[in-house]
């Protein structure tokens, strides 16, 4: 098979592995089609199994005949392999380079991975649009499920089933689609049960420089408003950026044509800028020689925290319009596949307690990211160590997870999952044995036959054995809307991801365990008290206390 | 609660005063009361009427801003970083409050301080017991001093050698009185080298003093002998470290004034080291810059990070931490004794000695031990609390957040070692609160001698007794005493990214900025509940025994039914919705009327409150 051609030296002995905060390991390095494996061939020492897909870039160095390969991973880890023999080292390096940058999706590990566990609940069948629509139907009859995109011809990045206002027919949808970037006409994203307000999302309207308009688009949007009500259009771009988009055929809704809507512009960065920010941030985190001033100025220069603040603020604004102002909201940026989804998904976490459970969060990712057509494969092709010119890589999803983490930090008892769950999702979005994050849209995933040929991440995560790691011991369901603070003083650097490999977490982990212990002990004691009480109550009804002799 | 009437305050009550939120456009209306000790704001027409009590001593500055259409704004800045903005309807009232406050917050004599009128309804015996809680002689004994190498000297019994030192001082046995006196004459303010911490395991000493009066070439044989004696008292090392905690440039400049630092040629067996902590003026300026940035409304992330950097605050915190780590390493790794000084030896020296000892000795990481540490390195060795904290007769050039920095360093450590400390950050914040409150006698004055003259022990109460009586509030629920066994010496990382902005200190009163659910409070409540439940289990078992049922071991547990929830869960929880408008996501101006719903946020645990 074709992998063998890429592997010139499958095995080298006497390789030394250096990892941060772990003892060095000497052993045999093996290359397979999908993994880099280092085994010391001794019991009780951990082996290294690294997916080639997780390798972001490598560097090689030579001192005499001793070669060193520095492997930089997409999960931000950096490891070092000392390989005796120059030829072996060069061979290994070129194999890793080739294997970690395979172009064909169908050669990716998920297509070869066979689970060692029995799939009890198939993650591919877990979140289907029909089910979500049933929930909606129980609350309102204003919406219908349209099959207009059945063959993905109206909008290639949308799923085949879409929730649209009941009174708008498919023909109008097609017309509205032709007026929106990439055919992404306004669809329902979220229905706020409390007051019946909705959040929709779309791509930018194609008004162009001559102010084109589209009656069907206007009708479609207005159909979501009750009589006399008004709504907000949240454009994730600044007014200047939105103006510039007109020259390229894009644009924004003219107030004259949408009189019932007020437009608000926010300033979420475009994805290529975000990628630069990630690279700068990780560089700053990895440089151990920084003085305080240099660290703070590099952190600032990366703009990462600014992006977190801006995205979170926009999501809060959308949620505020819906919950506090009692108004419906339409969110879009340019393509409607990046900043738009960050905003709509975060707003739901703020508004809807269901999204703060594990299942609910999975459903949210499925709905607002995977089915909504966030191009995962393009965005996550490279991470912070990519040296080439970025094509369409961008940490859009990672920023979303960072924002969720910020909310979790501020409401530590309101989420069923913990930080590890978010970190796990970050890892799997970039490199995984599961097929969930492959492809860029529902259409692509269908073509790749992912649901038949690969295992879903959810099939694995939802097993009780795995789930245990991801449960938040502090969780107590909370039905309220949770408004995070977006003051810079309230937003922290996500150390669990960005300093993960640069610090020892032993003390923090032990403290966490102690906290878990206190919580569990409390449950245990309550049970004990209950059972004793019951026992006592039983005795008291049966007969009085024995007389002591 | 009763509000004591004040005869210098006029008017004592003003209605319809608006309290503006510092960071949003929200405001509440209420009544302002002025008493002899507090400025009190009571919110009106609300079910959960909040009250704000501000101790006059906490007020750093009062500012009357220019008249607006809604009234006369009064801006009050407090030393505990609270900032309140009132709008008083009538200018006349505003002016009266303003001038009353000006008079009240500038006490001219110690007798006017709150501590001398504060009465927690304790009798004399209780008060005395409070003052006896901390016993420094016992503390030195705990360290193993006096011993064969170190002795107690009575040279300063009458404060004749050094009036800013305590009476009881520990010196090497080979340091005779003439040597001590000679050395003291060669040291700034007579602060000669004395023992502050003894690391028994290696017989290594941590000593402190002030700078030598060496100028460009002066020497003093007695002082050289003194350092020799310190060196000889430790057989584990042939040298001692002399840490000059100042930047080298500052030390050089001092030489021109006849002061300076030790010349290694004259002191055999020393290893001299500068560690570069800036002086009180730089620190004061740094905090000012920090607070200015943090007080900005709608602060952007960029301005926040740039401001944090430009203030230099975290750089200074790191410098102090680096120095303390240097000290701890010299003592543990090399078994060497260390002599620490700066200029006068009561600011940077106190920071480094105290923090270094805390790294070395787990005892100082307990509630009681931390009190002892402060009593020893700060209070008894004459950190000038009155001057630094602006208690009386203010000289703005003497004010500096030196002690605050020490507390922050400890907080930074608690972040890296969450199980090492018996107390939580609320303990640190509460101590900070009272360093400025002048409600207790502990921190009044600049030296032990002055405190004795003021008869503080007879006339005021001790903070330590008060804090111990509320110990429950300050406990760290995940504290593990066994952590001290595995980590007797703390070895923190000083990577820049480990130093964080201490939001709970500098924004203690800005509620909208803090997490709406506190893990600390939650776990603390559970731990408390665990204690109660253990009691309940015991009681139930005893009761069952009267039925002749043997209860031990317990039968396997049956899952609890809902209605069986025990009455004593004690799990009081705060509800965590919050107001969107309070957080300022911005720009819903005009077209729709936005209602300002009251926030459902409950005051987080530990928000310090004055006891009256």
mmCIF file with all atom_site columns, N, CA and C in Angstrom, chain B residues 3-10 12 34-37 56 104:
data_model
loop_
_atom_site.group_PDB
_atom_site.id
_atom_site.type_symbol
_atom_site.label_atom_id
_atom_site.label_alt_id
_atom_site.label_comp_id
_atom_site.label_asym_id
_atom_site.label_entity_id
_atom_site.label_seq_id
_atom_site.pdbx_PDB_ins_code
_atom_site.Cartn_x
_atom_site.Cartn_y
_atom_site.Cartn_z
_atom_site.occupancy
_atom_site.B_iso_or_equiv
_atom_site.pdbx_formal_charge
_atom_site.auth_seq_id
_atom_site.auth_comp_id
_atom_site.auth_asym_id
_atom_site.auth_atom_id
_atom_site.pdbx_PDB_model_num
ATOM 1  N N  . UNK B 1 3   ? -26.172 53.711 64.626 1.00 0.00 ? 3   UNK B N  1
ATOM 2  C CA . UNK B 1 3   ? -25.192 54.627 64.057 1.00 0.00 ? 3   UNK B CA 1
ATOM 3  C C  . UNK B 1 3   ? -24.922 55.722 65.077 1.00 0.00 ? 3   UNK B C  1
ATOM 4  N N  . UNK B 1 4   ? -23.725 55.761 65.519 1.00 0.00 ? 4   UNK B N  1
ATOM 5  C CA . UNK B 1 4   ? -23.392 56.729 66.559 1.00 0.00 ? 4   UNK B CA 1
ATOM 6  C C  . UNK B 1 4   ? -23.438 58.147 65.995 1.00 0.00 ? 4   UNK B C  1
ATOM 7  N N  . UNK B 1 5   ? -24.045 59.003 66.767 1.00 0.00 ? 5   UNK B N  1
ATOM 8  C CA . UNK B 1 5   ? -24.154 60.384 66.287 1.00 0.00 ? 5   UNK B CA 1
ATOM 9  C C  . UNK B 1 5   ? -22.794 61.068 66.361 1.00 0.00 ? 5   UNK B C  1
ATOM 10 N N  . UNK B 1 6   ? -22.587 61.921 65.451 1.00 0.00 ? 6   UNK B N  1
ATOM 11 C CA . UNK B 1 6   ? -21.283 62.572 65.355 1.00 0.00 ? 6   UNK B CA 1
ATOM 12 C C  . UNK B 1 6   ? -21.474 64.061 65.537 1.00 0.00 ? 6   UNK B C  1
ATOM 13 N N  . UNK B 1 7   ? -20.683 64.663 66.392 1.00 0.00 ? 7   UNK B N  1
ATOM 14 C CA . UNK B 1 7   ? -20.915 66.084 66.615 1.00 0.00 ? 7   UNK B CA 1
ATOM 15 C C  . UNK B 1 7   ? -20.193 67.014 65.645 1.00 0.00 ? 7   UNK B C  1
ATOM 16 N N  . UNK B 1 8   ? -19.209 66.471 64.941 1.00 0.00 ? 8   UNK B N  1
ATOM 17 C CA . UNK B 1 8   ? -18.584 67.346 63.948 1.00 0.00 ? 8   UNK B CA 1
ATOM 18 C C  . UNK B 1 8   ? -19.205 67.183 62.561 1.00 0.00 ? 8   UNK B C  1
ATOM 19 N N  . UNK B 1 9   ? -20.071 66.157 62.440 1.00 0.00 ? 9   UNK B N  1
ATOM 20 C CA . UNK B 1 9   ? -20.635 65.904 61.131 1.00 0.00 ? 9   UNK B CA 1
ATOM 21 C C  . UNK B 1 9   ? -21.892 66.732 60.935 1.00 0.00 ? 9   UNK B C  1
ATOM 22 N N  . UNK B 1 10  ? -21.921 67.418 59.864 1.00 0.00 ? 10  UNK B N  1
ATOM 23 C CA . UNK B 1 10  ? -23.116 68.136 59.522 1.00 0.00 ? 10  UNK B CA 1
ATOM 24 C C  . UNK B 1 10  ? -23.237 68.171 58.014 1.00 0.00 ? 10  UNK B C  1
ATOM 25 N N  . UNK B 1 12  ? -25.996 65.153 59.209 1.00 0.00 ? 12  UNK B N  1
ATOM 26 C CA . UNK B 1 12  ? -25.735 63.754 59.507 1.00 0.00 ? 12  UNK B CA 1
ATOM 27 C C  . UNK B 1 12  ? -26.494 62.842 58.558 1.00 0.00 ? 12  UNK B C  1
ATOM 28 N N  . UNK B 1 34  ? -23.866 60.152 57.889 1.00 0.00 ? 34  UNK B N  1
ATOM 29 C CA . UNK B 1 34  ? -22.495 60.417 58.304 1.00 0.00 ? 34  UNK B CA 1
ATOM 30 C C  . UNK B 1 34  ? -22.424 60.227 59.809 1.00 0.00 ? 34  UNK B C  1
ATOM 31 N N  . UNK B 1 35  ? -21.598 59.290 60.257 1.00 0.00 ? 35  UNK B N  1
ATOM 32 C CA . UNK B 1 35  ? -21.444 59.085 61.695 1.00 0.00 ? 35  UNK B CA 1
ATOM 33 C C  . UNK B 1 35  ? -20.007 59.436 62.074 1.00 0.00 ? 35  UNK B C  1
ATOM 34 N N  . UNK B 1 36  ? -19.715 59.258 63.353 1.00 0.00 ? 36  UNK B N  1
ATOM 35 C CA . UNK B 1 36  ? -18.379 59.617 63.826 1.00 0.00 ? 36  UNK B CA 1
ATOM 36 C C  . UNK B 1 36  ? -17.304 58.750 63.180 1.00 0.00 ? 36  UNK B C  1
ATOM 37 N N  . UNK B 1 37  ? -17.684 57.536 62.787 1.00 0.00 ? 37  UNK B N  1
ATOM 38 C CA . UNK B 1 37  ? -16.679 56.626 62.267 1.00 0.00 ? 37  UNK B CA 1
ATOM 39 C C  . UNK B 1 37  ? -16.909 56.212 60.828 1.00 0.00 ? 37  UNK B C  1
ATOM 40 N N  . UNK B 1 56  ? -14.169 55.968 57.843 1.00 0.00 ? 56  UNK B N  1
ATOM 41 C CA . UNK B 1 56  ? -13.464 57.198 57.459 1.00 0.00 ? 56  UNK B CA 1
ATOM 42 C C  . UNK B 1 56  ? -11.984 56.950 57.194 1.00 0.00 ? 56  UNK B C  1
ATOM 43 N N  . UNK B 1 104 ? -12.820 64.819 58.937 1.00 0.00 ? 104 UNK B N  1
ATOM 44 C CA . UNK B 1 104 ? -12.798 63.513 59.592 1.00 0.00 ? 104 UNK B CA 1
ATOM 45 C C  . UNK B 1 104 ? -11.669 62.615 59.107 1.00 0.00 ? 104 UNK B C  1
#
